[in-house]
PDB file of C-alpha atoms in Angstrom:
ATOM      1  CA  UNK Y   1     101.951  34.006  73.730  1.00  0.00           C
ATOM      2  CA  UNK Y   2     100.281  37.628  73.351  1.00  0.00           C
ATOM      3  CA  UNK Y   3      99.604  38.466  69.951  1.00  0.00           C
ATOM      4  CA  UNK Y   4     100.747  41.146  68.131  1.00  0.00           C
ATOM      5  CA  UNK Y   5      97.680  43.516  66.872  1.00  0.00           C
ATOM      6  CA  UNK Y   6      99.603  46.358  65.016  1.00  0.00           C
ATOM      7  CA  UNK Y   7      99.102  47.366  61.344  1.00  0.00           C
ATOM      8  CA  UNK Y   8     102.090  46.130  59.386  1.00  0.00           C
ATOM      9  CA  UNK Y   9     103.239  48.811  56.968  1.00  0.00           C
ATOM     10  CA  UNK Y  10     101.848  47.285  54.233  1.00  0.00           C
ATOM     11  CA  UNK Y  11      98.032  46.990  55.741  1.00  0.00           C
ATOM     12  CA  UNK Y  12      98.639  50.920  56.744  1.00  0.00           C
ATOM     13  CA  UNK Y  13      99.470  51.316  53.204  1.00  0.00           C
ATOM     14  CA  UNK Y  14      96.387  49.748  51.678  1.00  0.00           C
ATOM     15  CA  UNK Y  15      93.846  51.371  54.200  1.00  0.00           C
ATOM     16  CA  UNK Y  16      94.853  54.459  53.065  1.00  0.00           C
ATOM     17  CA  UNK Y  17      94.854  53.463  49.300  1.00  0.00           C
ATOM     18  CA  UNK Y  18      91.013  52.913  49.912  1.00  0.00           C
ATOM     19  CA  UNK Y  19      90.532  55.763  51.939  1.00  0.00           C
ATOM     20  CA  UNK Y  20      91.556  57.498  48.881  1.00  0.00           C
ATOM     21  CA  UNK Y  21      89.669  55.675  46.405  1.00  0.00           C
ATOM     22  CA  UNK Y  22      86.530  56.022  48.415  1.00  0.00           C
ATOM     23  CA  UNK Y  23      87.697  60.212  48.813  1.00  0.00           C
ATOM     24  CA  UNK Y  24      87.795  60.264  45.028  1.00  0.00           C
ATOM     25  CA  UNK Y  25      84.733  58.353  44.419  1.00  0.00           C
ATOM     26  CA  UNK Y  26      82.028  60.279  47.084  1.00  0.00           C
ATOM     27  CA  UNK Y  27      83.767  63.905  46.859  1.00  0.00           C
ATOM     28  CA  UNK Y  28      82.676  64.695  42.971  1.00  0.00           C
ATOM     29  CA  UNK Y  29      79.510  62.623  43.515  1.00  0.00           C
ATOM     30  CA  UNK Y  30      78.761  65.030  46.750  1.00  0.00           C
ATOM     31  CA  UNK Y  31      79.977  67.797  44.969  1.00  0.00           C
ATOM     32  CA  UNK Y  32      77.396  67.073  42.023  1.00  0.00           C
ATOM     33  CA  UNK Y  33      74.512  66.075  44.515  1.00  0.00           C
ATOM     34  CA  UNK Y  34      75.524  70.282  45.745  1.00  0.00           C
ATOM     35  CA  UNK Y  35      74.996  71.523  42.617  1.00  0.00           C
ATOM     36  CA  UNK Y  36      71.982  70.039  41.730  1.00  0.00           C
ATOM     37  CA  UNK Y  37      70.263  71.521  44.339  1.00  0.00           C
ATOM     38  CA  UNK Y  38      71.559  74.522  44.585  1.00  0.00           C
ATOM     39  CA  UNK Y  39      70.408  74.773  40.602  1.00  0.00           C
ATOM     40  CA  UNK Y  40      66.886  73.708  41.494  1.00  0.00           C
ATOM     41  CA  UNK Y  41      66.775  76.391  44.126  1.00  0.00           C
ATOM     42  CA  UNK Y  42      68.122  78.714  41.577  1.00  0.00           C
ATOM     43  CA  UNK Y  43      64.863  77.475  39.592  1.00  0.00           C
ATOM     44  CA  UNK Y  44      62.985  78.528  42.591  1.00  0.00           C
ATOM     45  CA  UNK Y  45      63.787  81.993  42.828  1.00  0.00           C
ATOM     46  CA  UNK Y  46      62.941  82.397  39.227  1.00  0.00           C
ATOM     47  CA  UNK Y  47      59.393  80.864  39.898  1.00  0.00           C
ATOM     48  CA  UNK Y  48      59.087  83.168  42.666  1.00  0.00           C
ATOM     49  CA  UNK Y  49      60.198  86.485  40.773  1.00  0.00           C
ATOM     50  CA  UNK Y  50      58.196  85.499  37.456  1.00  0.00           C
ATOM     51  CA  UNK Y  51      55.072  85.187  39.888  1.00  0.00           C
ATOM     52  CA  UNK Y  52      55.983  88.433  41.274  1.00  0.00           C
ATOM     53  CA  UNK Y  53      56.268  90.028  38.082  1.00  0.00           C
ATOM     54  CA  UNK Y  54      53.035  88.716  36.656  1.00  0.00           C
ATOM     55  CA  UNK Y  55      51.615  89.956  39.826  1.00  0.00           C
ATOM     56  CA  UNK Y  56      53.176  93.482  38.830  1.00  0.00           C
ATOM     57  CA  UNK Y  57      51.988  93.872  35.584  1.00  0.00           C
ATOM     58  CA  UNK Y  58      48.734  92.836  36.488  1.00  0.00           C
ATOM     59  CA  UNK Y  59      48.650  95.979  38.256  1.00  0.00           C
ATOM     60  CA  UNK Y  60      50.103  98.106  35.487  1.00  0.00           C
ATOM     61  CA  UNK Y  61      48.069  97.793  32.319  1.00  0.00           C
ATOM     62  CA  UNK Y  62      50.141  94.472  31.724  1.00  0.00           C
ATOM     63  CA  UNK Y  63      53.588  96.189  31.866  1.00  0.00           C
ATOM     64  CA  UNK Y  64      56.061  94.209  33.562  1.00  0.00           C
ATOM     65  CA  UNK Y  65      59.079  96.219  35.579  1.00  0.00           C
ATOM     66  CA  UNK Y  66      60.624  98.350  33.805  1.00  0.00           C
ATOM     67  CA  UNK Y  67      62.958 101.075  33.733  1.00  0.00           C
ATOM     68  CA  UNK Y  68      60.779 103.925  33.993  1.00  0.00           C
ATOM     69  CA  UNK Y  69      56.835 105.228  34.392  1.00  0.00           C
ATOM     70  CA  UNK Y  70      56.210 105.618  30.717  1.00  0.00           C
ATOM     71  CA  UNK Y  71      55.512 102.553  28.374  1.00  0.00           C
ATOM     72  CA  UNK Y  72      59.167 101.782  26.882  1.00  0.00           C
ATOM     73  CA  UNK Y  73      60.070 103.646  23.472  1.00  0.00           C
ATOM     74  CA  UNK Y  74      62.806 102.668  20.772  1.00  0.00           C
ATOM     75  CA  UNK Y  75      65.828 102.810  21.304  1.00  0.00           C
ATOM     76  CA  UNK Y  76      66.623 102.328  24.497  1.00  0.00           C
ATOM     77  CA  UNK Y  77      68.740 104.566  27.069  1.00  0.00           C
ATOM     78  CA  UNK Y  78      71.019 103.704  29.041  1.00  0.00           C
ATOM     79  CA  UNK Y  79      68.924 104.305  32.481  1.00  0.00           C
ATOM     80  CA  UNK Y  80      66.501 102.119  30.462  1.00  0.00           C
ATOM     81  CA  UNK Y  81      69.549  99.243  30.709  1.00  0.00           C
ATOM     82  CA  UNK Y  82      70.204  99.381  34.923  1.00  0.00           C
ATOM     83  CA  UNK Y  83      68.570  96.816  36.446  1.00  0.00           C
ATOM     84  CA  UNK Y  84      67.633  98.968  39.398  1.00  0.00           C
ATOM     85  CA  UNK Y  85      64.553 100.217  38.629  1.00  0.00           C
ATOM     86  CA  UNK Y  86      62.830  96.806  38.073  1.00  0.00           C
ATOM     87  CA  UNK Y  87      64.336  95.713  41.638  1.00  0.00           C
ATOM     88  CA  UNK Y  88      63.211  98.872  43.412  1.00  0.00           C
ATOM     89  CA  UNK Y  89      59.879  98.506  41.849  1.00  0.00           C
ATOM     90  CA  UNK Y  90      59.165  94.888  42.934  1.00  0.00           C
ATOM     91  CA  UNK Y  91      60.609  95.535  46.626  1.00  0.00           C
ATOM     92  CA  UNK Y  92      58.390  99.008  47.096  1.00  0.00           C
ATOM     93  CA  UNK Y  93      55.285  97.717  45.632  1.00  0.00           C
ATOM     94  CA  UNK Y  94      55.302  94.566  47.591  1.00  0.00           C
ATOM     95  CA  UNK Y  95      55.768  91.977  45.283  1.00  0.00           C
ATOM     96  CA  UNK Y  96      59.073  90.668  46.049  1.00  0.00           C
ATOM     97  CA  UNK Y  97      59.871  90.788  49.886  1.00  0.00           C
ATOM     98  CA  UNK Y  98      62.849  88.632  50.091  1.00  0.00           C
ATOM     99  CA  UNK Y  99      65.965  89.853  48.081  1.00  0.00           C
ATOM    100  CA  UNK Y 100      67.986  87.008  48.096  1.00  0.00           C
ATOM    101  CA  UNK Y 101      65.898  85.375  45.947  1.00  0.00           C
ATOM    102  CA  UNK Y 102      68.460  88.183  43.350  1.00  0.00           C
ATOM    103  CA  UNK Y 103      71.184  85.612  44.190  1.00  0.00           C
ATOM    104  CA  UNK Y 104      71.402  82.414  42.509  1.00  0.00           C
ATOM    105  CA  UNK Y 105      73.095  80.146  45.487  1.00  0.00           C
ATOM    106  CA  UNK Y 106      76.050  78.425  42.539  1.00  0.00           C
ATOM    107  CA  UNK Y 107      77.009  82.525  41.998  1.00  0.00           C
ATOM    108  CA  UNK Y 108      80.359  81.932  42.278  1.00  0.00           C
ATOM    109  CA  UNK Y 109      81.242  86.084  41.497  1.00  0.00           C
ATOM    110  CA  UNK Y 110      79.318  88.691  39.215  1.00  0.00           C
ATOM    111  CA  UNK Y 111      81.020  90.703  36.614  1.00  0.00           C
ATOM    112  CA  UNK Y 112      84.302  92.542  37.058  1.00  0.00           C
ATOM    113  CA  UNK Y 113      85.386  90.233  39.606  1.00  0.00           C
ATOM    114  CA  UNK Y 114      83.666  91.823  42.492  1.00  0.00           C
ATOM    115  CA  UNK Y 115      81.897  89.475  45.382  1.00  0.00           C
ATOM    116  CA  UNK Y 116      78.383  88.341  45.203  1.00  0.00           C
ATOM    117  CA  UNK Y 117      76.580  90.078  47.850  1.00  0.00           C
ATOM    118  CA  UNK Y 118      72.880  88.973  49.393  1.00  0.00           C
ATOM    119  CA  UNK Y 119      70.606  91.805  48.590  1.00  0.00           C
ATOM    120  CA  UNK Y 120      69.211  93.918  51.351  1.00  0.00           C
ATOM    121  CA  UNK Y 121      66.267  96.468  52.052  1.00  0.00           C
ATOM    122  CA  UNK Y 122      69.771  98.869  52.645  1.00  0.00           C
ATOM    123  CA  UNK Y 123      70.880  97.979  48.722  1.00  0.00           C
ATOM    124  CA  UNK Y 124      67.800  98.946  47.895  1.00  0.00           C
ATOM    125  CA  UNK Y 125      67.557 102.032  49.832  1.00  0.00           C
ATOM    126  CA  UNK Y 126      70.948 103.616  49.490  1.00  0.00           C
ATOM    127  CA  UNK Y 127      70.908 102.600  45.647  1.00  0.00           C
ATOM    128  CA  UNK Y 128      73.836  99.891  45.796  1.00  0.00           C
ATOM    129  CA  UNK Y 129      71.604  96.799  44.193  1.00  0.00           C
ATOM    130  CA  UNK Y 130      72.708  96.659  40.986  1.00  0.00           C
ATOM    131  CA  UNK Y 131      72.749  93.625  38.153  1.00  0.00           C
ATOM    132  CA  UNK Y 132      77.036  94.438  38.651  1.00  0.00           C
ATOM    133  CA  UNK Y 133      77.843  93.051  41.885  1.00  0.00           C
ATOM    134  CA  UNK Y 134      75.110  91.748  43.720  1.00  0.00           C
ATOM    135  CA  UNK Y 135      72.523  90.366  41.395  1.00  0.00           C
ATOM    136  CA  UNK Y 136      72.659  86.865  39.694  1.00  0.00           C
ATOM    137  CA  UNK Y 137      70.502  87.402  36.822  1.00  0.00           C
ATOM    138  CA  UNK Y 138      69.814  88.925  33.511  1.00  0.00           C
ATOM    139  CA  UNK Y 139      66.347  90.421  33.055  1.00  0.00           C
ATOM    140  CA  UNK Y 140      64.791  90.747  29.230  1.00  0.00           C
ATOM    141  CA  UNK Y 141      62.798  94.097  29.481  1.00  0.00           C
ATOM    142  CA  UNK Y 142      59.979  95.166  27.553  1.00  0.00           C
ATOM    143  CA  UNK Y 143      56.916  92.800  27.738  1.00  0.00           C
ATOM    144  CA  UNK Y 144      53.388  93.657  27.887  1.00  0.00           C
ATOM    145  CA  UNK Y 145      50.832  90.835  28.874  1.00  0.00           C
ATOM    146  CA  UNK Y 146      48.011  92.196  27.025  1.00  0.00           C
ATOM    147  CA  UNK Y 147      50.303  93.878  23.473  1.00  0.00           C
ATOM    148  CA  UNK Y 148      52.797  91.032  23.641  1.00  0.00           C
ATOM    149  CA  UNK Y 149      52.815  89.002  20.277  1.00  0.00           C
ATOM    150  CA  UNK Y 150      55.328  86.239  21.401  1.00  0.00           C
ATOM    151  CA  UNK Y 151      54.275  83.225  22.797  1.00  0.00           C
ATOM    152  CA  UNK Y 152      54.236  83.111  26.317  1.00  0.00           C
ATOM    153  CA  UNK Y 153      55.889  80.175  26.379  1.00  0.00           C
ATOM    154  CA  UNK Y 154      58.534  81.009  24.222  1.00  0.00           C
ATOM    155  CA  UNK Y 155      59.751  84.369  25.735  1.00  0.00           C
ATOM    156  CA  UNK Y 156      62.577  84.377  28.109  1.00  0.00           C
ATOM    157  CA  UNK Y 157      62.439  86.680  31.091  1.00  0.00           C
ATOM    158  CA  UNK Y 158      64.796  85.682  33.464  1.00  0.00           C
ATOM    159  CA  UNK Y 159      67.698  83.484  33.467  1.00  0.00           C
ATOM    160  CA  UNK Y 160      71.503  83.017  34.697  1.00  0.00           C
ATOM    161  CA  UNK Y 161      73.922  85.425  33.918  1.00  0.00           C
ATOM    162  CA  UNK Y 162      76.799  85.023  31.932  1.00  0.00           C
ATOM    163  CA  UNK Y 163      80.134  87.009  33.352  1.00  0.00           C
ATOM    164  CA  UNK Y 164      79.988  89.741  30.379  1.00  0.00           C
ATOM    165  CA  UNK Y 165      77.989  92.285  30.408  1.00  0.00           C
ATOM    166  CA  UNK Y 166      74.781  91.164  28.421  1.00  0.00           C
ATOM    167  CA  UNK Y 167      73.539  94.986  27.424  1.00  0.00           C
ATOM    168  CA  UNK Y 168      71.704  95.239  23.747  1.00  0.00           C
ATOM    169  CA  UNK Y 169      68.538  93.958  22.011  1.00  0.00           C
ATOM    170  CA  UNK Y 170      68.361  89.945  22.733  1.00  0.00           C
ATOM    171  CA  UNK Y 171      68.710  88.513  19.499  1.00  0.00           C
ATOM    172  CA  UNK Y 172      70.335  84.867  18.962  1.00  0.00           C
ATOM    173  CA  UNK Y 173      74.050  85.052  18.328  1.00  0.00           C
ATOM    174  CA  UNK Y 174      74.604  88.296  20.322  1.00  0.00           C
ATOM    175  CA  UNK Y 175      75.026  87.255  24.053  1.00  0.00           C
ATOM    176  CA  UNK Y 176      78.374  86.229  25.025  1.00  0.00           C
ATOM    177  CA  UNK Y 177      79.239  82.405  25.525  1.00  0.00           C
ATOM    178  CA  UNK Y 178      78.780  81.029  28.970  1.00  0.00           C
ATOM    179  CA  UNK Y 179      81.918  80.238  30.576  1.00  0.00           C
ATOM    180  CA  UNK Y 180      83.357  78.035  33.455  1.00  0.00           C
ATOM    181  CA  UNK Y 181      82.193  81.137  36.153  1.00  0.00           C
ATOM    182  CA  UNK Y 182      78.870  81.233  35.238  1.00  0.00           C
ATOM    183  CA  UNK Y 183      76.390  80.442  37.713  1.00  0.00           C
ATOM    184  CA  UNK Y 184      75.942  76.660  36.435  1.00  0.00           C
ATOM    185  CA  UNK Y 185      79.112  76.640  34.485  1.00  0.00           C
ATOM    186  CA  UNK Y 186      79.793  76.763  30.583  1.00  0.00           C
ATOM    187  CA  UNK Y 187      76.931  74.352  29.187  1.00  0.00           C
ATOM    188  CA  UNK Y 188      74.402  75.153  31.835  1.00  0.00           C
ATOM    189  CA  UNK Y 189      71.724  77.900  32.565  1.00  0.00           C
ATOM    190  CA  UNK Y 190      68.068  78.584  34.203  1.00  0.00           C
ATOM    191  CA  UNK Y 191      65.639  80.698  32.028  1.00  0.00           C
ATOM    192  CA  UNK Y 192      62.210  81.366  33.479  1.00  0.00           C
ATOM    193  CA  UNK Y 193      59.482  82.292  30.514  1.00  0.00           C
ATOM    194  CA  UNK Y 194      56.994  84.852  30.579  1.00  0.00           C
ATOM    195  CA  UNK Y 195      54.209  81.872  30.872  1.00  0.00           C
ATOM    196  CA  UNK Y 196      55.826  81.184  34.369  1.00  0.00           C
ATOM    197  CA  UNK Y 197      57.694  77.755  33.682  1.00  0.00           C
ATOM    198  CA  UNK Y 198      61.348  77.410  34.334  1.00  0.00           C
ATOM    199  CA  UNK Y 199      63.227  75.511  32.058  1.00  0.00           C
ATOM    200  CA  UNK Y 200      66.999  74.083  32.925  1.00  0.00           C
ATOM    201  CA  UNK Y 201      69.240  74.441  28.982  1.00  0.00           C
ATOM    202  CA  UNK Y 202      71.939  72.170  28.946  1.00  0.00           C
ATOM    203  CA  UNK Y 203      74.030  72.586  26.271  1.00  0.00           C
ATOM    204  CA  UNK Y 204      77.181  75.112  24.652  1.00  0.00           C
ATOM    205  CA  UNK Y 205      74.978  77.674  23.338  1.00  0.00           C
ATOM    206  CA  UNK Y 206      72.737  77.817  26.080  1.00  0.00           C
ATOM    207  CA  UNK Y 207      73.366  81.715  26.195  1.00  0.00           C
ATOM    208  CA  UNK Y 208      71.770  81.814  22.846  1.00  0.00           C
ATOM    209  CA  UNK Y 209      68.815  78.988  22.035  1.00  0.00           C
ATOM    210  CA  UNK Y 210      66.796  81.090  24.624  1.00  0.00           C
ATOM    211  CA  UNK Y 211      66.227  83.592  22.056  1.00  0.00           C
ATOM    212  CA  UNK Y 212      65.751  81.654  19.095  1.00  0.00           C
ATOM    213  CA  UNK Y 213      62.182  81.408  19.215  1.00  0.00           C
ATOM    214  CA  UNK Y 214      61.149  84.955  19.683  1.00  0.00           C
ATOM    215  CA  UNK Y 215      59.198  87.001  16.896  1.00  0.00           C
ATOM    216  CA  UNK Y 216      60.436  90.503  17.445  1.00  0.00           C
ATOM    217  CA  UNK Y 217      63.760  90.325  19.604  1.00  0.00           C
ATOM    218  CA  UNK Y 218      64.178  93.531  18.519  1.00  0.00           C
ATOM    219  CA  UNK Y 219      61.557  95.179  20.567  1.00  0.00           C
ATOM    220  CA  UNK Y 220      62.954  93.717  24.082  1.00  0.00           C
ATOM    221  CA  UNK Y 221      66.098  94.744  25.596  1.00  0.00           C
ATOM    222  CA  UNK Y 222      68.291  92.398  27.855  1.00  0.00           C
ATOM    223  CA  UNK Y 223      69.641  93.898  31.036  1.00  0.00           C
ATOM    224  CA  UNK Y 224      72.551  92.497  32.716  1.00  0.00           C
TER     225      UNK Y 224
END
C-alpha cells in the first residue's frame, strides 16, 4: 500500500504554533542584540569626538569648541547656543574628519519631527548641520582644560539627546525627561566626560544625574 505523507490539519496547525513561538522568542532577543550594538557604537563616536576635542583645546589655550573666537562670557547669546560653530570648528581644523560620527546609529528622529540626516562636508559648507535635524547629540559648552575646577571625571560633555530642545545652563532638574524617541529610549543615555571615558546611565532620570556632580553648572551652557 503507498503511504500517505501529507500534513494532517492538525500537524499544519502545530508547526505553525511553533513557528510562532520561536518568531516571538528570537525577534525581541534580535531586536535587543541590535540595540546593544548600535549603543556601543554610539559610545564610540563619543570616544572619538571627546579625543577630538581634547585634541582641539590642546591647541587653543585649553578651550574646547566653542561658539566663538573669544573665551566665553556670562550670559550666554543665542549664537553662543547653535551647535554649529563647534562642528565647523572640529571639521576645518582637522580634528574630526568623519561626520557621521554626529549621528548616533538608534536616532530614531531629532527634534520637531524632522529626519535624521548623515552629516556631510556639504552640511558643513552650505551651513545646514545643525544640533535640529541632523545631529544626535547635546554638547555642554564652556570648559577650559587648564581653568576648569570640576573634576574631569565628573563633567559631562557629550551625551544623547533628549527630543526637547535642551538650551540653558545644565543644572540637575532642568533638562527635560527622556522619552520613548530618544536615542536609547526613556531610561537610557551615553554621556562622554571631559576625562575621555564614556559612561552608559540606565535609569529614569538619566537626563539629569549627569549633572549632579558638577561644582559650578552655572558657568557651562548645554547646547542642543
Amino acid at each position: 500500500m503507498k503511504s500517505n505523507s501529507a500534513f494532517t490539519l492538525i500537524e499544519l496547525l502545530v508547526v505553525i504554533a511553533i513557528i510562532a513561538m520561536l518568531s516571538a522568542i528570537i525577534i525581541p532577543a534580535s531586536m535587543k542584540g541590535i540595540e546593544m550594538a548600535r549603543r556601543s557604537a554610539c559610545a564610540n563616536n563619543l570616544k572619538a569626538l571627546g579625543s577630538a576635542m581634547l585634541a582641539y583645546a590642546s591647541e587653543n589655550q585649553g578651550w574646547l569648541p566653542y561658539g566663538n573666537d573669544e573665551e566665553p562670557s556670562r550670559p550666554f547669546s543665542e549664537d553662543e547656543k547653535n551647535l554649529r560653530p563647534q562642528v565647523t570648528k572640529l571639521y576645518e581644523g582637522g580634528f574630526v574628519t568623519d561626520l557621521r560620527l554626529w549621528v548616533c546609529p538608534s536616532d530614531k528622529k531629532d527634534f520637531g519631527d524632522k529626519p535624521v540626516t548623515v552629516a556631510s562636508s556639504d552640511s558643513i559648507a552650505n551651513q545646514s548641520f545643525t544640533s535640529v535635524g541632523n545631529c544626535s547629540y547635546m554638547y555642554i559648552s564652556g570648559y577650559n582644560l587648564i581653568r576648569t575646577p570640576e573634576t574631569p571625571a565628573l563633567a559631562p560633555v557629550l551625551c544623547d539627546e533628549a527630543q526637547e530642545r535642551e538650551f540653558g545652563p545644565a543644572s540637575a532638574g532642568d533638562m527635560p525627561d527622556l522619552e520613548e524617541d530618544a536615542n536609547h529610549g526613556a531610561n537610557v543615555r551615553n554621556v562622554l566626560f571631559l576625562d575621555g571615558h564614556v559612561i552608559t546611565f540606565k535609569d529614569a532620570d538619566a537626563a539629569n544625574l549627569i549633572f549632579e556632580n558638577l561644582q559650578y553648572p552655572e558657568d557651562i551652557c548645554s547646547v542642543d
